[in-house]
Short mmCIF file of C-alpha atoms in Angstrom, two decimals:
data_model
loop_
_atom_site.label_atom_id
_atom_site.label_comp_id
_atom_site.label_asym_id
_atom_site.label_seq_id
_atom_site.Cartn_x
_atom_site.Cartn_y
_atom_site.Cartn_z
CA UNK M 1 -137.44 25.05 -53.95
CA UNK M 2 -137.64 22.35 -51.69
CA UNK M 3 -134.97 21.62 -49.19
CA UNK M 4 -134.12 17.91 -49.80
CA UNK M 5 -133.57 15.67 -52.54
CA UNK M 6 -136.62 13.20 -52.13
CA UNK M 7 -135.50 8.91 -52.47
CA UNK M 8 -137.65 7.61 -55.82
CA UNK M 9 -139.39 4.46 -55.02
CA UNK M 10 -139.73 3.10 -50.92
CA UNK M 11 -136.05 2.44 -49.36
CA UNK M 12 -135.93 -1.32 -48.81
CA UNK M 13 -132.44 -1.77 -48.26
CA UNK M 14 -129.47 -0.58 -45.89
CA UNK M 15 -125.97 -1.59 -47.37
CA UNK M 16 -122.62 -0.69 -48.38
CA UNK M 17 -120.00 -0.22 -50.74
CA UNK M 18 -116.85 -2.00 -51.05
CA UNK M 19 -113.36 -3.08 -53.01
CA UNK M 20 -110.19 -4.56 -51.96
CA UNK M 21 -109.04 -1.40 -49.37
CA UNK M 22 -111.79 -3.42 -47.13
CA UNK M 23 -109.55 -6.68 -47.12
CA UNK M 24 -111.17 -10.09 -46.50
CA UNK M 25 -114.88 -9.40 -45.05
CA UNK M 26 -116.73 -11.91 -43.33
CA UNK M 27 -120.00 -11.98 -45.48
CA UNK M 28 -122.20 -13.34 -42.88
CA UNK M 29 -121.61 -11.06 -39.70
CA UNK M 30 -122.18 -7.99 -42.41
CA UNK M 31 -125.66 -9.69 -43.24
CA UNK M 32 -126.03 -10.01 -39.14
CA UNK M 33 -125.46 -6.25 -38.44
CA UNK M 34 -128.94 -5.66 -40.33
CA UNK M 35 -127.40 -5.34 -44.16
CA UNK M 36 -129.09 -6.39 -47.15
CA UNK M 37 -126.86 -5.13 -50.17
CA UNK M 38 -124.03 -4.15 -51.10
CA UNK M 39 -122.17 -2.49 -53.65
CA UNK M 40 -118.99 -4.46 -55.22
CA UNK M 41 -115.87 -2.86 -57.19
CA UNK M 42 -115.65 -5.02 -60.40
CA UNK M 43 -112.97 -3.73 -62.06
CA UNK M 44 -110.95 -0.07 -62.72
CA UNK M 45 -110.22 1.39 -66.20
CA UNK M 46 -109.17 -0.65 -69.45
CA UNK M 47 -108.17 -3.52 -67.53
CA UNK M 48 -108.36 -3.82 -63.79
CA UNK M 49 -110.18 -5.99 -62.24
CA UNK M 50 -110.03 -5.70 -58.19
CA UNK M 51 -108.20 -8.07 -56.41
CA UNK M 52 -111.03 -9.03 -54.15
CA UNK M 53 -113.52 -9.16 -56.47
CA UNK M 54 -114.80 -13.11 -57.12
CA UNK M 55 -113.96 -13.22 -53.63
CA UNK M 56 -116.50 -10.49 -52.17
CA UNK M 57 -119.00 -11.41 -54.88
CA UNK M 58 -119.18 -15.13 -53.73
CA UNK M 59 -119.28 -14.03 -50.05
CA UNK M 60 -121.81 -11.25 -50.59
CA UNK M 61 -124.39 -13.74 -52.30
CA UNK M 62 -123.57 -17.09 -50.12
CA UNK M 63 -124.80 -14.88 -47.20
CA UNK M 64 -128.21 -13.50 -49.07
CA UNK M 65 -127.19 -9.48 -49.51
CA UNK M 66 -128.11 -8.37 -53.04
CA UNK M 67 -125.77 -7.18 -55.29
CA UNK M 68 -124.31 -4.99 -57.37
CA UNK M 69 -120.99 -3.83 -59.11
CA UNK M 70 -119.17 -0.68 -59.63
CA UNK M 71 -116.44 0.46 -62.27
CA UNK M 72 -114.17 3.47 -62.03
CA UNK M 73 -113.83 4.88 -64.73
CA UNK M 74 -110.11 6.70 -65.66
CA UNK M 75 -111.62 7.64 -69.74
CA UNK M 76 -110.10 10.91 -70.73
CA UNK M 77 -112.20 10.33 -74.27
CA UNK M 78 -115.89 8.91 -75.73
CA UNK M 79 -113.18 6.24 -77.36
CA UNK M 80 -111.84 4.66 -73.80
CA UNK M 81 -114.82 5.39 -72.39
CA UNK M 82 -116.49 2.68 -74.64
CA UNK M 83 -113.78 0.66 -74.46
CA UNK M 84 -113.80 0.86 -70.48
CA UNK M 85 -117.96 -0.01 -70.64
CA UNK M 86 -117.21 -3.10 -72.47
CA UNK M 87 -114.33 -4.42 -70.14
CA UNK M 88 -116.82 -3.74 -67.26
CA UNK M 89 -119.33 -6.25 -68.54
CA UNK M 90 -116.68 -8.25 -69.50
CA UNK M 91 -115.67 -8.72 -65.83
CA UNK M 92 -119.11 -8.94 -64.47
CA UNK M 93 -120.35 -11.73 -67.30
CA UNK M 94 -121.69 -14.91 -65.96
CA UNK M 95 -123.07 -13.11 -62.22
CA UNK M 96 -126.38 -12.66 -61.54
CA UNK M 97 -126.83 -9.31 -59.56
CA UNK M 98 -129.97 -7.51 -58.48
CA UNK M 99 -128.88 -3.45 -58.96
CA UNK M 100 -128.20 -2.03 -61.99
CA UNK M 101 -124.15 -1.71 -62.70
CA UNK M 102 -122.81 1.59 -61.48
CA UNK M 103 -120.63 4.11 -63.39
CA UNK M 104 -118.05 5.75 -60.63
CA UNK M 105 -116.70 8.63 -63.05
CA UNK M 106 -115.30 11.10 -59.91
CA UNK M 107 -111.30 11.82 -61.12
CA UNK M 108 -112.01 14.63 -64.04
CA UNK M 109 -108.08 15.77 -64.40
CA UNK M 110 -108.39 18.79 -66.66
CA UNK M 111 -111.33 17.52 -68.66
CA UNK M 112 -114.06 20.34 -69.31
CA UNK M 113 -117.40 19.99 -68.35
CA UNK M 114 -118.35 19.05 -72.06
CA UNK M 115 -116.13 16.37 -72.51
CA UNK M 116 -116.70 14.71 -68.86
CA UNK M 117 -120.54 14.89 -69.83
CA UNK M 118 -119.80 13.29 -73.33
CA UNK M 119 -117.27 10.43 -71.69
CA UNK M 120 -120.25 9.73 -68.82
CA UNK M 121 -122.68 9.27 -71.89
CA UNK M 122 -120.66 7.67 -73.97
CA UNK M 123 -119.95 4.99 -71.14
CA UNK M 124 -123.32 4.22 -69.79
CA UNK M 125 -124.48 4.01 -73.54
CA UNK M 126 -122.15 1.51 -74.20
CA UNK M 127 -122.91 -0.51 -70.50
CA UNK M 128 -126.14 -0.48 -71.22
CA UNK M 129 -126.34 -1.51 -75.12
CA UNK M 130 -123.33 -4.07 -74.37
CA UNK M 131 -124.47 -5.38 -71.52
CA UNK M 132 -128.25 -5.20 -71.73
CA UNK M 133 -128.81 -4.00 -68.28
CA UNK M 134 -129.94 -0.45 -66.95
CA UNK M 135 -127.67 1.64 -65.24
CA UNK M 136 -127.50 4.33 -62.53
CA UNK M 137 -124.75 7.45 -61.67
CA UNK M 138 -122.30 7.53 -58.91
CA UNK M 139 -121.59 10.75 -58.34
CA UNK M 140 -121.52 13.35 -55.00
CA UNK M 141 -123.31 15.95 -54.25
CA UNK M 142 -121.66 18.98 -55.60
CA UNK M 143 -121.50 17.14 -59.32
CA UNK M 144 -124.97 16.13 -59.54
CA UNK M 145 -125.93 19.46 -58.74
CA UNK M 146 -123.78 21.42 -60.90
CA UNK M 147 -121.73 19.41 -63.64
CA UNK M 148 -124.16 16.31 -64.65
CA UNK M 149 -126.64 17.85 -68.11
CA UNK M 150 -130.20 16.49 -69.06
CA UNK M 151 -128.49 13.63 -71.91
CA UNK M 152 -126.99 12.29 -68.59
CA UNK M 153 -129.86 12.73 -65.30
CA UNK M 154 -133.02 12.43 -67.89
CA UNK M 155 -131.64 8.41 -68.79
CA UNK M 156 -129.90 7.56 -66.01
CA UNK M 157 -131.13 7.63 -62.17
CA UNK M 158 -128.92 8.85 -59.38
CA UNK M 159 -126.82 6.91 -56.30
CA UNK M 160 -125.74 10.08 -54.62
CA UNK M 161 -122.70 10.61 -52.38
CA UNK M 162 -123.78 13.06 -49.56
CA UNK M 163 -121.95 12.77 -45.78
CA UNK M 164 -123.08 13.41 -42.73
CA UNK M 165 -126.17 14.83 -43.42
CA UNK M 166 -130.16 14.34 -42.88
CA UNK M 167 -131.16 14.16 -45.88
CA UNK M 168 -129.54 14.49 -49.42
CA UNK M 169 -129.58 18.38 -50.93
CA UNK M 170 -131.68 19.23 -53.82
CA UNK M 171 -131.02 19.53 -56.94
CA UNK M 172 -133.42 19.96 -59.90
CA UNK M 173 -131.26 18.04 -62.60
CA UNK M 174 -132.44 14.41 -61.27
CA UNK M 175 -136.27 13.93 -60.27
CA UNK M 176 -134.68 11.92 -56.84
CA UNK M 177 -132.38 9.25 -55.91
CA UNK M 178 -132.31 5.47 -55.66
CA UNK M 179 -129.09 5.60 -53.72
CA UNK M 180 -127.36 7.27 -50.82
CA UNK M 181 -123.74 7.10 -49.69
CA UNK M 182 -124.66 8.92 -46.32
CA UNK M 183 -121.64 8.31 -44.63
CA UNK M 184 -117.51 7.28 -45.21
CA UNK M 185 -117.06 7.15 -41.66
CA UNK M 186 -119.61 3.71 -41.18
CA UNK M 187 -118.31 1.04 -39.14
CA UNK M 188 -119.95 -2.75 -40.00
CA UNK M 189 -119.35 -5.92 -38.17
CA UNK M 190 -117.50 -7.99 -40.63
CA UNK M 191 -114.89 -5.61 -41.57
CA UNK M 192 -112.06 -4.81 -39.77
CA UNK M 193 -110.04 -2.05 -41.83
CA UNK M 194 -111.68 0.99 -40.80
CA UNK M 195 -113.96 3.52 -41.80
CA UNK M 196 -116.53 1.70 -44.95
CA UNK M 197 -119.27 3.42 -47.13
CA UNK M 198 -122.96 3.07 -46.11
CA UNK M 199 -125.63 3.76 -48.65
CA UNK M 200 -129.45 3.31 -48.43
CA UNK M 201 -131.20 2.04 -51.42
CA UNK M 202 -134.80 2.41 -52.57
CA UNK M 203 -136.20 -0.58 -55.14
CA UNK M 204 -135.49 2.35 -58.42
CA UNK M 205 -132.08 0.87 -58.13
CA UNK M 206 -132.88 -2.53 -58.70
CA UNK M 207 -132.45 -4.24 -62.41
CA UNK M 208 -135.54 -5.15 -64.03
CA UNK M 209 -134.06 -8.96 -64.88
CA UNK M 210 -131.30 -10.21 -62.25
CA UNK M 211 -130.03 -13.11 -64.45
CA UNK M 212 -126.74 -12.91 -65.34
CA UNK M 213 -125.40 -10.99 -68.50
CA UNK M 214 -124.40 -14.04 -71.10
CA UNK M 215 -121.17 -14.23 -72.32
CA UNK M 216 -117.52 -15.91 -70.42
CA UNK M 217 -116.15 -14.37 -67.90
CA UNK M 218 -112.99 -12.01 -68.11
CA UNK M 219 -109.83 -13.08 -67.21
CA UNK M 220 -108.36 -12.79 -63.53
CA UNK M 221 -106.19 -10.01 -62.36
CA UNK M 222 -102.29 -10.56 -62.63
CA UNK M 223 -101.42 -12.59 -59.50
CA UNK M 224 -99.73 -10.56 -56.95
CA UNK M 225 -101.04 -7.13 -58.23
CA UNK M 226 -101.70 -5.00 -55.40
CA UNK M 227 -103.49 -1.90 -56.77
CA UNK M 228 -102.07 1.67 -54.64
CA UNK M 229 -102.66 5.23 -55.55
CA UNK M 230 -99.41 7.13 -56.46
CA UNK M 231 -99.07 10.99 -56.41
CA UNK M 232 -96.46 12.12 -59.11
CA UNK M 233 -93.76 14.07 -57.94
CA UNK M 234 -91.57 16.68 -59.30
CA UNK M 235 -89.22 14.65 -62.18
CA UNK M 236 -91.06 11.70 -61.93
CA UNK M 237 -91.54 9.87 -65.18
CA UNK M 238 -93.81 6.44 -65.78
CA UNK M 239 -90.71 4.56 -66.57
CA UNK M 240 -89.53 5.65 -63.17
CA UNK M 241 -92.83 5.18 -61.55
CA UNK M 242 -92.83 1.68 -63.16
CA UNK M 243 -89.82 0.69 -61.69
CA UNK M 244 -90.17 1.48 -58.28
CA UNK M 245 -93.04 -0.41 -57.79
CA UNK M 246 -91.86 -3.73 -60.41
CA UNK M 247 -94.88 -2.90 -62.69
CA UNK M 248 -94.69 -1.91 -66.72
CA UNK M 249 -95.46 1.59 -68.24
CA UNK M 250 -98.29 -0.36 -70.46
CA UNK M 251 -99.67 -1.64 -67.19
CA UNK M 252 -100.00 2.33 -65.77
CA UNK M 253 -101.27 4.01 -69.15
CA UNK M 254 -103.94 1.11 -69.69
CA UNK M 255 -104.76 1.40 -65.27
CA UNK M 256 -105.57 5.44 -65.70
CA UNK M 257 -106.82 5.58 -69.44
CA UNK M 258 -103.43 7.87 -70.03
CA UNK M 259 -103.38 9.37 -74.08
CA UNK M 260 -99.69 10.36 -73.61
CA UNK M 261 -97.12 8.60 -71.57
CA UNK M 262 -94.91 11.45 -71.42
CA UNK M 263 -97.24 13.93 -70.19
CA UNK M 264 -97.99 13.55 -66.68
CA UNK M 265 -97.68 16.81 -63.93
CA UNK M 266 -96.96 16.54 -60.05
CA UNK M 267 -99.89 16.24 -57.95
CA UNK M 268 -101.24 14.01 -60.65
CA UNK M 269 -102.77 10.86 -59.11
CA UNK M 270 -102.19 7.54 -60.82
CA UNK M 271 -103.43 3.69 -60.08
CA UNK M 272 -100.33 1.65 -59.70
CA UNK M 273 -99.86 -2.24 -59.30
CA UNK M 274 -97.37 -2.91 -56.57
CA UNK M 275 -95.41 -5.76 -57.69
CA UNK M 276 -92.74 -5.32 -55.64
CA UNK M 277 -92.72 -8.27 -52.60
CA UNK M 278 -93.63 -8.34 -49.27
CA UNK M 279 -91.29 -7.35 -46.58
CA UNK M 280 -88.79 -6.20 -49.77
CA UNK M 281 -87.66 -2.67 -49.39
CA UNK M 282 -87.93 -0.04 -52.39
CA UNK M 283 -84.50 1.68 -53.26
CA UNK M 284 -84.34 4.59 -51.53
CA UNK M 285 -80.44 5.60 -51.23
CA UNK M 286 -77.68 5.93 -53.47
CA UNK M 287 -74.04 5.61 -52.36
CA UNK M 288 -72.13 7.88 -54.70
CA UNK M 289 -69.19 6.31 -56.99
CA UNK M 290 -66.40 7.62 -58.53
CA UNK M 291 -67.17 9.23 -61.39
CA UNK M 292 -70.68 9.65 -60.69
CA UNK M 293 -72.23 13.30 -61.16
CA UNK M 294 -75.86 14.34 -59.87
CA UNK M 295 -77.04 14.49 -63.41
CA UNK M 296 -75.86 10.42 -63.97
CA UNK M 297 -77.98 9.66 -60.60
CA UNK M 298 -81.06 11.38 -61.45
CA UNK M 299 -81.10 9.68 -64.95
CA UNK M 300 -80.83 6.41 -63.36
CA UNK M 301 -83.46 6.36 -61.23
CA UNK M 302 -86.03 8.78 -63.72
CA UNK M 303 -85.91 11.94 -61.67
CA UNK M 304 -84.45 15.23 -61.91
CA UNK M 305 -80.95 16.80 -60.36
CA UNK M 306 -83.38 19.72 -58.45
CA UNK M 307 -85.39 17.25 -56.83
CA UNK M 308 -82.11 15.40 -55.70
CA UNK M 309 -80.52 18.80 -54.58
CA UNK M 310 -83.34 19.85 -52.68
CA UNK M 311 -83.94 16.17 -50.79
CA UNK M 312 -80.45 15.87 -49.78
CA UNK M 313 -79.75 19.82 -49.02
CA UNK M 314 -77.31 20.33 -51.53
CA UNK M 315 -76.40 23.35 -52.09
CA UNK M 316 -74.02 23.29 -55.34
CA UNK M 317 -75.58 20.41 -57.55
CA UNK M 318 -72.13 20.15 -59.24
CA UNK M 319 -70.16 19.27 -55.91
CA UNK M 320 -70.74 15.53 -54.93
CA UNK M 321 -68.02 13.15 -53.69
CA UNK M 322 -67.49 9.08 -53.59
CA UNK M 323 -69.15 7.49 -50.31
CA UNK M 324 -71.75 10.17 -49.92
CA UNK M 325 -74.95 8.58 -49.65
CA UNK M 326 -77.94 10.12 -51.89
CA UNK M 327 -81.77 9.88 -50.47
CA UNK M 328 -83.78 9.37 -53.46
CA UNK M 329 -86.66 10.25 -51.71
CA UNK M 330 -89.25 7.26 -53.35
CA UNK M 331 -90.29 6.58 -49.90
CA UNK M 332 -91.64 9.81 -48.22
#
């Protein structure tokens, strides 16, 4: 078996990936520091389309990188999963871009292997039929070795996510690669938040007509929509969620393709849009009135009386008293 996963067609260009966590770039000193493409977050589930995105696109192309676009994909069924295809080349209508539009499908939940396999068809069939471009797989290492089947890595070529390593590992479900996230950790002149994916592509990546897909372009995100990641807590609820951060229930189910609103678990991870203005600060204590029981304060701000007990230290639930001030713990 041979040691490395071997690139499919010669590498022609160094680039990177990127989405609104870079903030603004400066286009121009990223094409100085020797890169020539560069991957662009579109959009994000039913109907997210990244803040940065006209933005990065625009800068990306006035300074000569090629391009192409990503979508993450939050489908928990072959149903969204279409739907989610068709939004992304929606959003990406009316661009011309040189690589073929990339399905991120990473977050699984508790999806088996059979249904992630059918929602990753079921998406790039629609991108490509819909949109009339070819597409590739985003996916790391560990996946493409052991989770992606033959419907999947016999259609669709790989962009593999390997860190830190010489070369990519082998795998004998996809004949190569025609891209390489080798690194998280990349530093590029141009950005300034931090740590930003580098990839290597080879020309198997590239779209065999870079005009742009007819159509209008999608609308623009909601102004002042800052997209965050939210971990659910014990007694959260949406409703709750969707208050503390001034955004809508809709607006979470539609972000993270959720089936039932009232089923979400703690550790779950959820897209959230921010709404809530800068320098404002969240709600975070309660001063107890008269009258008021644990039971009324948990209600009120959609948690539960044992995660209230155990913030605050308080030992008999039923025992509270007027003027005592409640942490409500939404900003740990």
């Amino acid at each position: 078996m041979p040691e490395y996963l071997q690139p499919i067609g010669k590498v022609t260009h160094e680039g990177l990936d990127v989405s609104e966590f870079q903030g603004k770039i400066d286009w121009n000193r990223v094409r100085s520091d020797g890169k020539t493409a560069v991957y662009i977050r579109s959009s994000l589930g039913n109907d997210y389309i990244d803040a940065r995105f006209e933005e990065n696109y625009a800068g990306a192309k006035a300074a000569g990188l090629i391009v192409g676009f990503y979508h993450y994909v939050t489908a928990e069924n072959t149903a969204q999963a279409r739907e989610q295809a068709r939004f992304f080349v929606d959003v990406i209508k009316g661009k011309s871009f040189e690589m073929r539009p990339a399905m991120d499908f990473e977050y699984f939940d508790d999806l088996s292997s059979n249904q992630i396999n059918a929602i990753g068809k079921a998406f790039l069939d629609e991108l490509v039929s819909y949109g009339g471009k070819e597409a590739v797989v985003y996916t790391d290492d560990y996946d493409a070795k052991t989770l992606w089947e033959p419907e999947i890595t016999e259609n669709y070529p790989l962009w593999i996510a390997q860190w830190d390593v010489a070369y990519p590992s082998y795998t004998d479900r996809w004949s190569g690669w025609v891209g390489w996230q080798y690194t998280d950790g990349g530093t590029v002149s141009g950005i300034s938040t931090g740590s930003t994916d580098l990839d290597r592509f080879t020309d198997g990546i590239l779209v065999s007509d870079s005009s742009a897909i007819s159509g209008t372009p999608a609308k623009q995100p909601t102004v002042g929509c800052k997209l965050i990641r939210v971990t659910v807590r014990s007694g959260d609820t949406l409703w709750g969620i969707s208050r503390r951060y001034g955004t809508t229930v809709n607006s979470i189910v539609k972000l993270n393709g959720i089936v039932n609103p009232d089923l979400i678990y703690v550790g779950q991870k959820l897209y959230v849009c921010d709404n809530v203005k800068s320098g404002a600060e969240r709600e975070d204590y309660y001063t107890v009135r008269r009258g008021d029981t644990l039971w009324d304060i948990a209600n009120k701000f959609s948690t539960s009386v044992k995660r209230l007990a155990g913030i605050n230290k308080i030992r008999n639930p039923d025992l509270i008293y007027p003027g005592q001030v409640i942490k409500l713990g939404f900003s740990d």
